[in-house]
PDB file of C-alpha atoms in Angstrom:
ATOM      1  CA  UNK A 707      -0.086  -0.189   0.099  1.00 54.00           C
ATOM      2  CA  UNK A 708       0.954   3.659  -1.449  1.00 62.00           C
ATOM      3  CA  UNK A 709       2.886   5.908   2.048  1.00 69.00           C
ATOM      4  CA  UNK A 710      -0.637   8.505   2.013  1.00 73.00           C
ATOM      5  CA  UNK A 711       1.713  11.958   2.231  1.00 76.00           C
ATOM      6  CA  UNK A 712       0.368  14.889   5.302  1.00 81.00           C
ATOM      7  CA  UNK A 713      -0.228  18.117   2.805  1.00 88.00           C
ATOM      8  CA  UNK A 714      -0.249  21.677   4.915  1.00 91.00           C
ATOM      9  CA  UNK A 715      -3.169  23.929   2.957  1.00 91.00           C
ATOM     10  CA  UNK A 716      -0.653  25.678   0.283  1.00 93.00           C
ATOM     11  CA  UNK A 717       0.214  22.268  -1.377  1.00 92.00           C
ATOM     12  CA  UNK A 718      -3.291  21.967  -1.290  1.00 91.00           C
ATOM     13  CA  UNK A 719      -4.454  25.268  -3.097  1.00 92.00           C
ATOM     14  CA  UNK A 720      -1.247  24.330  -5.531  1.00 93.00           C
ATOM     15  CA  UNK A 721      -2.598  21.551  -6.605  1.00 91.00           C
ATOM     16  CA  UNK A 722      -5.886  22.694  -6.790  1.00 88.00           C
ATOM     17  CA  UNK A 723      -4.981  25.400  -9.341  1.00 90.00           C
ATOM     18  CA  UNK A 724      -2.688  23.326 -10.841  1.00 91.00           C
ATOM     19  CA  UNK A 725      -4.997  21.014 -10.836  1.00 86.00           C
ATOM     20  CA  UNK A 726      -7.946  23.713 -13.505  1.00 84.00           C
ATOM     21  CA  UNK A 727      -4.357  24.650 -15.610  1.00 87.00           C
ATOM     22  CA  UNK A 728      -0.524  22.864 -14.788  1.00 88.00           C
ATOM     23  CA  UNK A 729      -0.036  25.985 -17.409  1.00 92.00           C
ATOM     24  CA  UNK A 730      -0.062  29.428 -14.997  1.00 93.00           C
ATOM     25  CA  UNK A 731       3.149  30.310 -13.809  1.00 94.00           C
ATOM     26  CA  UNK A 732       4.906  30.022 -10.355  1.00 94.00           C
ATOM     27  CA  UNK A 733       4.516  33.947 -10.719  1.00 95.00           C
ATOM     28  CA  UNK A 734       0.508  34.119 -10.924  1.00 95.00           C
ATOM     29  CA  UNK A 735       0.088  31.175  -9.039  1.00 95.00           C
ATOM     30  CA  UNK A 736       2.811  32.513  -5.815  1.00 95.00           C
ATOM     31  CA  UNK A 737       0.580  35.501  -5.534  1.00 95.00           C
ATOM     32  CA  UNK A 738      -2.563  33.254  -5.717  1.00 94.00           C
ATOM     33  CA  UNK A 739      -1.470  31.599  -2.799  1.00 94.00           C
ATOM     34  CA  UNK A 740       0.017  34.174  -1.065  1.00 94.00           C
ATOM     35  CA  UNK A 741       3.315  31.947  -0.751  1.00 95.00           C
ATOM     36  CA  UNK A 742       6.757  33.547  -2.747  1.00 95.00           C
ATOM     37  CA  UNK A 743       8.081  32.463  -6.573  1.00 95.00           C
ATOM     38  CA  UNK A 744      10.179  30.168  -5.065  1.00 96.00           C
ATOM     39  CA  UNK A 745       8.974  28.868  -2.576  1.00 95.00           C
ATOM     40  CA  UNK A 746       6.052  28.196  -4.903  1.00 95.00           C
ATOM     41  CA  UNK A 747       7.749  26.551  -7.432  1.00 95.00           C
ATOM     42  CA  UNK A 748      10.710  24.101  -4.817  1.00 95.00           C
ATOM     43  CA  UNK A 749       6.777  22.580  -3.831  1.00 94.00           C
ATOM     44  CA  UNK A 750       5.539  22.390  -7.194  1.00 94.00           C
ATOM     45  CA  UNK A 751       9.250  20.430  -7.442  1.00 94.00           C
ATOM     46  CA  UNK A 752       8.453  18.478  -3.834  1.00 93.00           C
ATOM     47  CA  UNK A 753       4.995  17.362  -4.919  1.00 92.00           C
ATOM     48  CA  UNK A 754       6.045  16.047  -9.058  1.00 93.00           C
ATOM     49  CA  UNK A 755       9.464  14.609  -6.720  1.00 92.00           C
ATOM     50  CA  UNK A 756       7.100  12.718  -4.464  1.00 90.00           C
ATOM     51  CA  UNK A 757       4.541  11.646  -7.526  1.00 89.00           C
ATOM     52  CA  UNK A 758       1.890  13.618  -5.909  1.00 89.00           C
ATOM     53  CA  UNK A 759       2.154  15.991  -9.397  1.00 90.00           C
ATOM     54  CA  UNK A 760       2.460  12.215 -11.723  1.00 87.00           C
ATOM     55  CA  UNK A 761       1.989  13.872 -14.995  1.00 86.00           C
ATOM     56  CA  UNK A 762       1.051  17.209 -16.184  1.00 84.00           C
ATOM     57  CA  UNK A 763      -1.198  16.582 -19.733  1.00 80.00           C
ATOM     58  CA  UNK A 764      -3.308  18.148 -22.076  1.00 78.00           C
ATOM     59  CA  UNK A 765      -7.066  16.865 -21.432  1.00 75.00           C
ATOM     60  CA  UNK A 766      -8.311  16.850 -24.877  1.00 73.00           C
ATOM     61  CA  UNK A 767     -11.853  16.445 -25.998  1.00 73.00           C
ATOM     62  CA  UNK A 768     -12.240  13.510 -29.001  1.00 70.00           C
ATOM     63  CA  UNK A 769     -15.379  14.670 -29.467  1.00 68.00           C
ATOM     64  CA  UNK A 770     -14.036  17.898 -31.909  1.00 74.00           C
ATOM     65  CA  UNK A 771     -11.470  15.361 -32.991  1.00 77.00           C
ATOM     66  CA  UNK A 772     -13.546  12.795 -34.169  1.00 79.00           C
ATOM     67  CA  UNK A 773     -17.142  10.867 -33.831  1.00 82.00           C
ATOM     68  CA  UNK A 774     -16.917   8.229 -31.512  1.00 89.00           C
ATOM     69  CA  UNK A 775     -19.589   5.533 -29.117  1.00 92.00           C
ATOM     70  CA  UNK A 776     -18.119   4.988 -25.012  1.00 93.00           C
ATOM     71  CA  UNK A 777     -19.462   2.554 -23.478  1.00 95.00           C
ATOM     72  CA  UNK A 778     -19.445   0.871 -19.677  1.00 97.00           C
ATOM     73  CA  UNK A 779     -18.512  -2.581 -19.633  1.00 98.00           C
ATOM     74  CA  UNK A 780     -19.341  -5.002 -16.698  1.00 98.00           C
ATOM     75  CA  UNK A 781     -17.555  -7.926 -16.192  1.00 97.00           C
ATOM     76  CA  UNK A 782     -17.741 -10.975 -13.994  1.00 95.00           C
ATOM     77  CA  UNK A 783     -15.113 -13.419 -14.346  1.00 94.00           C
ATOM     78  CA  UNK A 784     -15.836 -17.000 -14.168  1.00 87.00           C
ATOM     79  CA  UNK A 785     -13.113 -17.886 -12.087  1.00 78.00           C
ATOM     80  CA  UNK A 786     -10.629 -15.286  -9.594  1.00 75.00           C
ATOM     81  CA  UNK A 787      -7.158 -16.211  -8.466  1.00 85.00           C
ATOM     82  CA  UNK A 788      -4.917 -13.073  -7.755  1.00 91.00           C
ATOM     83  CA  UNK A 789      -2.323 -14.121 -10.765  1.00 92.00           C
ATOM     84  CA  UNK A 790      -6.426 -15.274 -12.810  1.00 91.00           C
ATOM     85  CA  UNK A 791      -6.740 -11.438 -12.304  1.00 92.00           C
ATOM     86  CA  UNK A 792      -3.625 -10.091 -12.080  1.00 94.00           C
ATOM     87  CA  UNK A 793      -4.079 -11.522 -16.032  1.00 94.00           C
ATOM     88  CA  UNK A 794      -6.744 -10.105 -17.029  1.00 95.00           C
ATOM     89  CA  UNK A 795      -6.132  -6.825 -15.636  1.00 95.00           C
ATOM     90  CA  UNK A 796      -2.973  -6.834 -18.385  1.00 96.00           C
ATOM     91  CA  UNK A 797      -4.681  -7.977 -21.036  1.00 96.00           C
ATOM     92  CA  UNK A 798      -7.605  -5.179 -20.654  1.00 97.00           C
ATOM     93  CA  UNK A 799      -5.488  -2.441 -19.786  1.00 96.00           C
ATOM     94  CA  UNK A 800      -3.071  -3.163 -23.519  1.00 97.00           C
ATOM     95  CA  UNK A 801      -6.360  -3.102 -25.397  1.00 97.00           C
ATOM     96  CA  UNK A 802      -6.390   0.800 -27.300  1.00 95.00           C
ATOM     97  CA  UNK A 803     -10.154   0.672 -27.012  1.00 96.00           C
ATOM     98  CA  UNK A 804     -10.147   0.391 -23.307  1.00 97.00           C
ATOM     99  CA  UNK A 805      -9.713   3.793 -21.491  1.00 92.00           C
ATOM    100  CA  UNK A 806     -10.264   3.621 -18.190  1.00 93.00           C
ATOM    101  CA  UNK A 807     -10.426   0.243 -16.313  1.00 96.00           C
ATOM    102  CA  UNK A 808     -11.309  -0.358 -12.156  1.00 96.00           C
ATOM    103  CA  UNK A 809     -11.051  -4.148  -9.731  1.00 95.00           C
ATOM    104  CA  UNK A 810     -14.226  -3.598  -8.041  1.00 95.00           C
ATOM    105  CA  UNK A 811     -16.420  -5.238  -5.343  1.00 93.00           C
ATOM    106  CA  UNK A 812     -20.046  -6.890  -5.337  1.00 90.00           C
ATOM    107  CA  UNK A 813     -21.027  -9.328  -8.686  1.00 91.00           C
ATOM    108  CA  UNK A 814     -18.919  -7.199 -11.381  1.00 95.00           C
ATOM    109  CA  UNK A 815     -14.907  -7.250 -11.080  1.00 95.00           C
ATOM    110  CA  UNK A 816     -13.712  -4.891 -13.301  1.00 96.00           C
ATOM    111  CA  UNK A 817     -15.371  -1.456 -15.313  1.00 97.00           C
ATOM    112  CA  UNK A 818     -14.955  -0.392 -18.063  1.00 97.00           C
ATOM    113  CA  UNK A 819     -15.023   2.208 -19.866  1.00 95.00           C
ATOM    114  CA  UNK A 820     -14.280   1.704 -23.543  1.00 96.00           C
ATOM    115  CA  UNK A 821     -13.941   3.839 -27.051  1.00 94.00           C
ATOM    116  CA  UNK A 822     -15.174   2.097 -30.118  1.00 95.00           C
ATOM    117  CA  UNK A 823     -15.757   4.302 -33.939  1.00 93.00           C
ATOM    118  CA  UNK A 824     -19.088   2.644 -34.262  1.00 94.00           C
ATOM    119  CA  UNK A 825     -21.001  -0.877 -33.166  1.00 96.00           C
ATOM    120  CA  UNK A 826     -18.273  -2.542 -35.819  1.00 97.00           C
ATOM    121  CA  UNK A 827     -15.880  -1.798 -33.193  1.00 96.00           C
ATOM    122  CA  UNK A 828     -16.965  -2.634 -30.388  1.00 97.00           C
ATOM    123  CA  UNK A 829     -18.011  -6.556 -31.412  1.00 97.00           C
ATOM    124  CA  UNK A 830     -13.652  -7.139 -32.104  1.00 97.00           C
ATOM    125  CA  UNK A 831     -12.787  -5.795 -28.885  1.00 97.00           C
ATOM    126  CA  UNK A 832     -16.020  -7.655 -27.884  1.00 97.00           C
ATOM    127  CA  UNK A 833     -14.888 -11.003 -29.630  1.00 96.00           C
ATOM    128  CA  UNK A 834     -11.228 -10.769 -29.096  1.00 95.00           C
ATOM    129  CA  UNK A 835     -11.365  -9.346 -25.531  1.00 96.00           C
ATOM    130  CA  UNK A 836     -14.334 -10.350 -23.455  1.00 96.00           C
ATOM    131  CA  UNK A 837     -16.160 -13.385 -26.073  1.00 95.00           C
ATOM    132  CA  UNK A 838     -13.477 -15.432 -26.157  1.00 89.00           C
ATOM    133  CA  UNK A 839     -11.813 -15.418 -23.092  1.00 92.00           C
ATOM    134  CA  UNK A 840     -12.225 -18.593 -20.364  1.00 91.00           C
ATOM    135  CA  UNK A 841     -12.808 -16.040 -17.076  1.00 93.00           C
ATOM    136  CA  UNK A 842     -14.720 -14.529 -18.584  1.00 95.00           C
ATOM    137  CA  UNK A 843     -18.060 -15.737 -17.197  1.00 94.00           C
ATOM    138  CA  UNK A 844     -19.953 -13.007 -18.436  1.00 95.00           C
ATOM    139  CA  UNK A 845     -19.969  -8.876 -19.435  1.00 97.00           C
ATOM    140  CA  UNK A 846     -23.164  -6.292 -19.795  1.00 97.00           C
ATOM    141  CA  UNK A 847     -22.807  -3.687 -21.952  1.00 97.00           C
ATOM    142  CA  UNK A 848     -24.384   0.493 -20.635  1.00 97.00           C
ATOM    143  CA  UNK A 849     -24.161   2.582 -23.732  1.00 95.00           C
ATOM    144  CA  UNK A 850     -23.803   6.151 -23.175  1.00 92.00           C
ATOM    145  CA  UNK A 851     -26.410   7.538 -24.934  1.00 92.00           C
ATOM    146  CA  UNK A 852     -25.031  11.421 -22.952  1.00 87.00           C
ATOM    147  CA  UNK A 853     -22.187  12.530 -20.747  1.00 83.00           C
ATOM    148  CA  UNK A 854     -24.204  15.039 -18.446  1.00 83.00           C
ATOM    149  CA  UNK A 855     -20.939  15.575 -16.209  1.00 77.00           C
ATOM    150  CA  UNK A 856     -17.401  14.518 -17.921  1.00 73.00           C
ATOM    151  CA  UNK A 857     -14.790  12.961 -15.975  1.00 70.00           C
ATOM    152  CA  UNK A 858     -13.311  16.465 -15.642  1.00 67.00           C
ATOM    153  CA  UNK A 859     -10.980  15.646 -12.682  1.00 63.00           C
ATOM    154  CA  UNK A 860      -9.757  19.885 -12.157  1.00 61.00           C
ATOM    155  CA  UNK A 861     -12.867  20.642 -10.984  1.00 62.00           C
ATOM    156  CA  UNK A 862     -13.045  17.885  -8.238  1.00 60.00           C
ATOM    157  CA  UNK A 863     -11.947  19.833  -4.933  1.00 60.00           C
ATOM    158  CA  UNK A 864      -9.762  17.462  -3.537  1.00 60.00           C
ATOM    159  CA  UNK A 865     -10.310  16.152   0.318  1.00 52.00           C
ATOM    160  CA  UNK A 866      -9.309  18.400   3.311  1.00 53.00           C
ATOM    161  CA  UNK A 867      -9.191  15.831   5.256  1.00 45.00           C
TER     162      UNK A 867
END
């Protein structure tokens, strides 16, 4: 299990700001959080070194690039065990159609967030990744009609507890 690091209020405010726009200059961040520019730079460097900030990325609006179908796929495994679970996770992680993968409790073992061009592409994915895999007992597909609240971690406040 990963070590939980204690952050002070300055760290949390910095994280909230860079999650919204990681290109904000340290000078501007310093003004907003009430620290010097050098203190902000040191804190951001430490947050990256300690792997609290794990990536600096661009969020792309896929809908502006191409039309695609998005769906959530609920997967039930035939049997479980560490090696079986790990093998299926590796297989699903390697699939370009899988944009999110969660190992869960309850009657569903995995939830997949799948993005494909069309139903033909989804049919190919399910045949290759799920139908012919003896580890998979059953899967249910939930097709997205409309995205109501897009996944955007920059819009969520970091827990203060």
